[in-house]
GROMACS .gro file of C-alpha atoms in nm:
model
  247
    1MET     CA    1  -1.051  -1.575  -0.170
    2SER     CA    2  -0.893  -1.251  -0.055
    3LYS     CA    3  -0.860  -0.937  -0.259
    4ILE     CA    4  -0.502  -0.810  -0.287
    5LEU     CA    5  -0.456  -0.432  -0.283
    6ALA     CA    6  -0.118  -0.265  -0.339
    7PHE     CA    7  -0.046   0.085  -0.207
    8THR     CA    8   0.209   0.235  -0.439
    9ASN     CA    9   0.377   0.550  -0.566
   10GLN     CA   10   0.720   0.601  -0.713
   11LYS     CA   11   0.748   0.918  -0.506
   12GLY     CA   12   0.839   0.875  -0.141
   13GLY     CA   13   0.691   1.069   0.149
   14VAL     CA   14   0.333   1.076   0.018
   15GLY     CA   15   0.174   0.875   0.301
   16LYS     CA   16   0.185   0.534   0.137
   17THR     CA   17   0.287   0.343   0.450
   18THR     CA   18   0.055   0.548   0.672
   19SER     CA   19  -0.230   0.467   0.436
   20THR     CA   20  -0.151   0.094   0.422
   21ALA     CA   21  -0.150   0.077   0.803
   22ASN     CA   22  -0.467   0.277   0.859
   23VAL     CA   23  -0.672   0.138   0.572
   24GLY     CA   24  -0.578  -0.209   0.697
   25ALA     CA   25  -0.678  -0.120   1.053
   26GLY     CA   26  -1.002   0.038   0.928
   27LEU     CA   27  -1.093  -0.270   0.724
   28ALA     CA   28  -1.024  -0.491   1.027
   29ARG     CA   29  -1.251  -0.271   1.240
   30ALA     CA   30  -1.520  -0.320   0.976
   31GLY     CA   31  -1.501  -0.696   1.034
   32GLN     CA   32  -1.273  -0.785   0.742
   33ARG     CA   33  -0.984  -1.029   0.796
   34VAL     CA   34  -0.677  -0.833   0.688
   35LEU     CA   35  -0.314  -0.926   0.627
   36LEU     CA   36  -0.060  -0.646   0.582
   37VAL     CA   37   0.266  -0.718   0.396
   38ASP     CA   38   0.562  -0.481   0.437
   39LEU     CA   39   0.753  -0.480   0.106
   40ASP     CA   40   0.948  -0.158   0.165
   41PRO     CA   41   1.316  -0.211   0.263
   42GLN     CA   42   1.276   0.074   0.514
   43ALA     CA   43   1.028  -0.151   0.701
   44ASN     CA   44   0.841   0.155   0.831
   45LEU     CA   45   0.509  -0.029   0.828
   46THR     CA   46   0.654  -0.294   1.057
   47LYS     CA   47   0.813  -0.045   1.296
   48GLY     CA   48   0.515   0.191   1.284
   49LEU     CA   49   0.279  -0.084   1.399
   50GLY     CA   50   0.498  -0.179   1.693
   51LEU     CA   51   0.657  -0.499   1.562
   52VAL     CA   52   1.015  -0.447   1.674
   53GLU     CA   53   1.175  -0.791   1.689
   54ALA     CA   54   1.035  -1.009   1.411
   55GLU     CA   55   1.247  -1.322   1.371
   56GLN     CA   56   1.082  -1.405   1.039
   57ASN     CA   57   1.008  -1.160   0.759
   58VAL     CA   58   0.886  -1.145   0.403
   59TYR     CA   59   1.239  -1.147   0.257
   60GLY     CA   60   1.334  -1.476   0.422
   61ALA     CA   61   1.000  -1.624   0.315
   62LEU     CA   62   1.055  -1.510  -0.046
   63LEU     CA   63   1.395  -1.679  -0.041
   64GLY     CA   64   1.237  -2.000   0.086
   65GLU     CA   65   1.423  -1.997   0.418
   66TYR     CA   66   1.096  -2.053   0.609
   67ARG     CA   67   0.722  -2.039   0.561
   68LEU     CA   68   0.538  -1.709   0.555
   69LYS     CA   69   0.487  -1.582   0.910
   70ALA     CA   70   0.203  -1.343   0.997
   71TYR     CA   71   0.224  -1.166   1.333
   72PRO     CA   72  -0.116  -1.082   1.489
   73LEU     CA   73  -0.165  -0.715   1.577
   74HIS     CA   74  -0.534  -0.676   1.663
   75GLU     CA   75  -0.852  -0.869   1.603
   76ASN     CA   76  -0.877  -0.943   1.229
   77LEU     CA   77  -0.538  -0.777   1.161
   78ALA     CA   78  -0.196  -0.939   1.109
   79LEU     CA   79   0.135  -0.828   0.959
   80VAL     CA   80   0.410  -0.993   0.757
   81ALA     CA   81   0.723  -0.809   0.870
   82GLY     CA   82   0.951  -0.622   0.633
   83SER     CA   83   1.329  -0.634   0.612
   84SER     CA   84   1.607  -0.401   0.500
   85ALA     CA   85   1.745  -0.700   0.307
   86LEU     CA   86   1.466  -0.647   0.050
   87SER     CA   87   1.692  -0.384  -0.106
   88GLY     CA   88   1.903  -0.673  -0.240
   89PHE     CA   89   1.609  -0.879  -0.367
   90GLU     CA   90   1.664  -0.789  -0.732
   91LYS     CA   91   2.033  -0.881  -0.715
   92VAL     CA   92   1.956  -1.219  -0.555
   93LYS     CA   93   1.651  -1.315  -0.763
   94GLY     CA   94   1.689  -1.105  -1.077
   95ASP     CA   95   1.801  -1.395  -1.299
   96GLU     CA   96   1.553  -1.650  -1.169
   97LEU     CA   97   1.283  -1.790  -1.395
   98ASP     CA   98   0.935  -1.651  -1.313
   99ARG     CA   99   1.093  -1.404  -1.068
  100GLU     CA  100   0.792  -1.172  -1.106
  101PHE     CA  101   0.560  -1.432  -0.948
  102LEU     CA  102   0.753  -1.519  -0.631
  103LEU     CA  103   0.526  -1.307  -0.409
  104LYS     CA  104   0.211  -1.441  -0.575
  105GLU     CA  105   0.322  -1.799  -0.503
  106LEU     CA  106   0.411  -1.707  -0.145
  107LEU     CA  107   0.070  -1.551  -0.074
  108GLU     CA  108  -0.142  -1.814  -0.247
  109PRO     CA  109  -0.169  -2.052   0.053
  110VAL     CA  110  -0.296  -1.776   0.288
  111ARG     CA  111  -0.550  -1.614   0.056
  112GLU     CA  112  -0.836  -1.837   0.171
  113ARG     CA  113  -0.787  -1.716   0.531
  114CYS     CA  114  -0.808  -1.341   0.452
  115ASP     CA  115  -1.061  -1.103   0.307
  116TYR     CA  116  -0.795  -0.846   0.214
  117ILE     CA  117  -0.418  -0.855   0.170
  118LEU     CA  118  -0.261  -0.507   0.164
  119LEU     CA  119   0.086  -0.461   0.016
  120ASP     CA  120   0.302  -0.164   0.115
  121CYS     CA  121   0.524  -0.119  -0.191
  122PRO     CA  122   0.867   0.047  -0.196
  123PRO     CA  123   0.902   0.392  -0.360
  124ALA     CA  124   1.076   0.241  -0.663
  125LEU     CA  125   0.952   0.049  -0.964
  126GLY     CA  126   1.191  -0.247  -0.928
  127LEU     CA  127   1.145  -0.622  -0.892
  128VAL     CA  128   0.974  -0.605  -0.551
  129THR     CA  129   0.710  -0.364  -0.685
  130LEU     CA  130   0.672  -0.574  -0.999
  131ASN     CA  131   0.600  -0.876  -0.779
  132ALA     CA  132   0.332  -0.675  -0.598
  133TYR     CA  133   0.171  -0.565  -0.925
  134ALA     CA  134   0.182  -0.921  -1.061
  135CYS     CA  135  -0.038  -1.053  -0.778
  136ALA     CA  136  -0.262  -0.755  -0.693
  137GLN     CA  137  -0.615  -0.700  -0.819
  138ALA     CA  138  -0.609  -0.326  -0.753
  139LEU     CA  139  -0.358  -0.048  -0.690
  140TYR     CA  140  -0.424   0.253  -0.468
  141VAL     CA  141  -0.204   0.556  -0.524
  142PRO     CA  142  -0.166   0.821  -0.252
  143LEU     CA  143  -0.067   1.165  -0.383
  144GLU     CA  144   0.000   1.508  -0.246
  145ALA     CA  145  -0.189   1.769  -0.446
  146GLN     CA  146   0.111   1.982  -0.538
  147MET     CA  147   0.344   2.054  -0.830
  148TYR     CA  148   0.492   1.744  -0.997
  149ALA     CA  149   0.238   1.521  -0.823
  150ALA     CA  150   0.149   1.360  -1.155
  151ASP     CA  151   0.509   1.270  -1.243
  152GLY     CA  152   0.531   0.957  -1.029
  153LEU     CA  153   0.170   0.874  -1.110
  154GLU     CA  154   0.242   0.864  -1.485
  155LYS     CA  155   0.521   0.611  -1.430
  156VAL     CA  156   0.296   0.396  -1.214
  157LEU     CA  157   0.022   0.399  -1.479
  158GLU     CA  158   0.271   0.313  -1.754
  159LEU     CA  159   0.392   0.012  -1.554
  160VAL     CA  160   0.033  -0.093  -1.485
  161GLY     CA  161  -0.029  -0.107  -1.860
  162ARG     CA  162   0.276  -0.324  -1.921
  163VAL     CA  163   0.198  -0.556  -1.628
  164ARG     CA  164  -0.162  -0.594  -1.742
  165ARG     CA  165  -0.049  -0.695  -2.092
  166ARG     CA  166   0.230  -0.932  -1.988
  167LEU     CA  167   0.180  -1.060  -1.633
  168ASN     CA  168  -0.153  -0.983  -1.470
  169PRO     CA  169  -0.459  -0.902  -1.684
  170GLU     CA  170  -0.669  -0.865  -1.365
  171LEU     CA  171  -0.470  -0.563  -1.243
  172SER     CA  172  -0.654  -0.230  -1.225
  173VAL     CA  173  -0.610   0.107  -1.058
  174GLY     CA  174  -0.855   0.102  -0.769
  175GLY     CA  175  -0.815   0.472  -0.705
  176ILE     CA  176  -0.599   0.778  -0.649
  177PHE     CA  177  -0.643   0.973  -0.327
  178PHE     CA  178  -0.489   1.288  -0.180
  179THR     CA  179  -0.290   1.289   0.143
  180ARG     CA  180  -0.177   1.582   0.361
  181HIS     CA  181  -0.453   1.772   0.192
  182ASP     CA  182  -0.538   2.130   0.277
  183GLY     CA  183  -0.833   2.257   0.075
  184ARG     CA  184  -0.767   2.614   0.194
  185LYS     CA  185  -0.453   2.633  -0.020
  186VAL     CA  186  -0.524   2.745  -0.375
  187LEU     CA  187  -0.243   2.539  -0.531
  188ARG     CA  188  -0.367   2.221  -0.359
  189ARG     CA  189  -0.725   2.282  -0.476
  190GLU     CA  190  -0.620   2.358  -0.833
  191THR     CA  191  -0.387   2.058  -0.855
  192ALA     CA  192  -0.659   1.830  -0.721
  193GLU     CA  193  -0.906   1.963  -0.978
  194GLU     CA  194  -0.655   1.919  -1.261
  195LEU     CA  195  -0.588   1.558  -1.164
  196ARG     CA  196  -0.961   1.485  -1.141
  197ALA     CA  197  -0.997   1.618  -1.495
  198LEU     CA  198  -0.694   1.421  -1.620
  199TYR     CA  199  -0.803   1.092  -1.462
  200PRO     CA  200  -1.184   1.088  -1.455
  201GLY     CA  201  -1.320   0.808  -1.238
  202LEU     CA  202  -0.984   0.731  -1.078
  203VAL     CA  203  -0.960   1.010  -0.818
  204LEU     CA  204  -1.149   0.908  -0.506
  205THR     CA  205  -1.388   1.136  -0.322
  206SER     CA  206  -1.212   1.074   0.011
  207PHE     CA  207  -0.896   1.262   0.102
  208ILE     CA  208  -0.665   1.263   0.402
  209ARG     CA  209  -0.612   1.597   0.574
  210GLU     CA  210  -0.286   1.709   0.731
  211SER     CA  211  -0.298   1.573   1.086
  212ILE     CA  212  -0.056   1.582   1.378
  213ALA     CA  213  -0.207   1.261   1.515
  214LEU     CA  214  -0.123   1.072   1.196
  215GLY     CA  215   0.241   1.162   1.245
  216GLU     CA  216   0.241   1.074   1.612
  217ALA     CA  217   0.070   0.734   1.598
  218PRO     CA  218   0.358   0.535   1.437
  219HIS     CA  219   0.601   0.657   1.701
  220LEU     CA  220   0.389   0.469   1.955
  221GLY     CA  221   0.348   0.167   1.728
  222GLN     CA  222  -0.023   0.229   1.676
  223ASP     CA  223  -0.272   0.287   1.396
  224ILE     CA  224  -0.476   0.607   1.401
  225PHE     CA  225  -0.793   0.434   1.527
  226THR     CA  226  -0.610   0.303   1.833
  227TYR     CA  227  -0.413   0.619   1.899
  228ALA     CA  228  -0.668   0.893   1.829
  229PRO     CA  229  -1.008   0.753   1.731
  230GLN     CA  230  -1.175   1.097   1.745
  231SER     CA  231  -0.913   1.272   1.530
  232ALA     CA  232  -0.952   1.413   1.180
  233GLY     CA  233  -0.710   1.146   1.059
  234ALA     CA  234  -0.931   0.868   1.193
  235ALA     CA  235  -1.240   1.024   1.033
  236ASP     CA  236  -1.065   1.062   0.698
  237TYR     CA  237  -0.932   0.706   0.690
  238GLN     CA  238  -1.273   0.576   0.797
  239ALA     CA  239  -1.423   0.752   0.494
  240LEU     CA  240  -1.151   0.613   0.267
  241VAL     CA  241  -1.210   0.259   0.395
  242ALA     CA  242  -1.583   0.295   0.331
  243GLU     CA  243  -1.512   0.407  -0.026
  244ILE     CA  244  -1.268   0.121  -0.090
  245LEU     CA  245  -1.527  -0.130   0.034
  246THR     CA  246  -1.770  -0.011  -0.235
  247ARG     CA  247  -1.526  -0.042  -0.526
   0.00000   0.00000   0.00000
């Protein structure tokens, strides 16, 4: 039975999609069977991994228009495409009974065929994110170590508490990790230290440095290991994958 990990943060632009793509690719390289699911209406995970014309996507599958379709990307790695129509998911399904469990029901038949399912959540705490939290075992929260970094994190942790009590007692925070990190900057170092003190045991040892290659790879539809395997970004995500595998 696969383990479902959700990459989430209410703040946008923190490297959530980049992390979903590259952690997924790193797990696949380590021999794990990985399914990525693009739940962000911007569908950047789908576009950034080179899937341009996907006839079937997660939104249509959630609506029951067709069965869940996973598009193979590399050995051990497949992707369920995203859709801009996900922005209207709450309006369409908001009054439906058990609406929080639609994603869980959709993923249940494929869980035996995967070791990991990674969910790229939207930067909003709406019904799509609630569906992700209701079926995940662990959340991973990318953060930039800068002012107000903890604001979005607090809201995520509050929602985790409510979801754990009402919908998914198995849900936990797998870890918080820093992206676009530059240890030479005093503010970044101090913020990182403050968050480690605030959330002991939750902040991971691994961090992702600022990297030009990480920004370039999605424009070519590639993960960092395919695009620049010797880069700092590849080394950092390899370390993060290794840490996730031990948790």
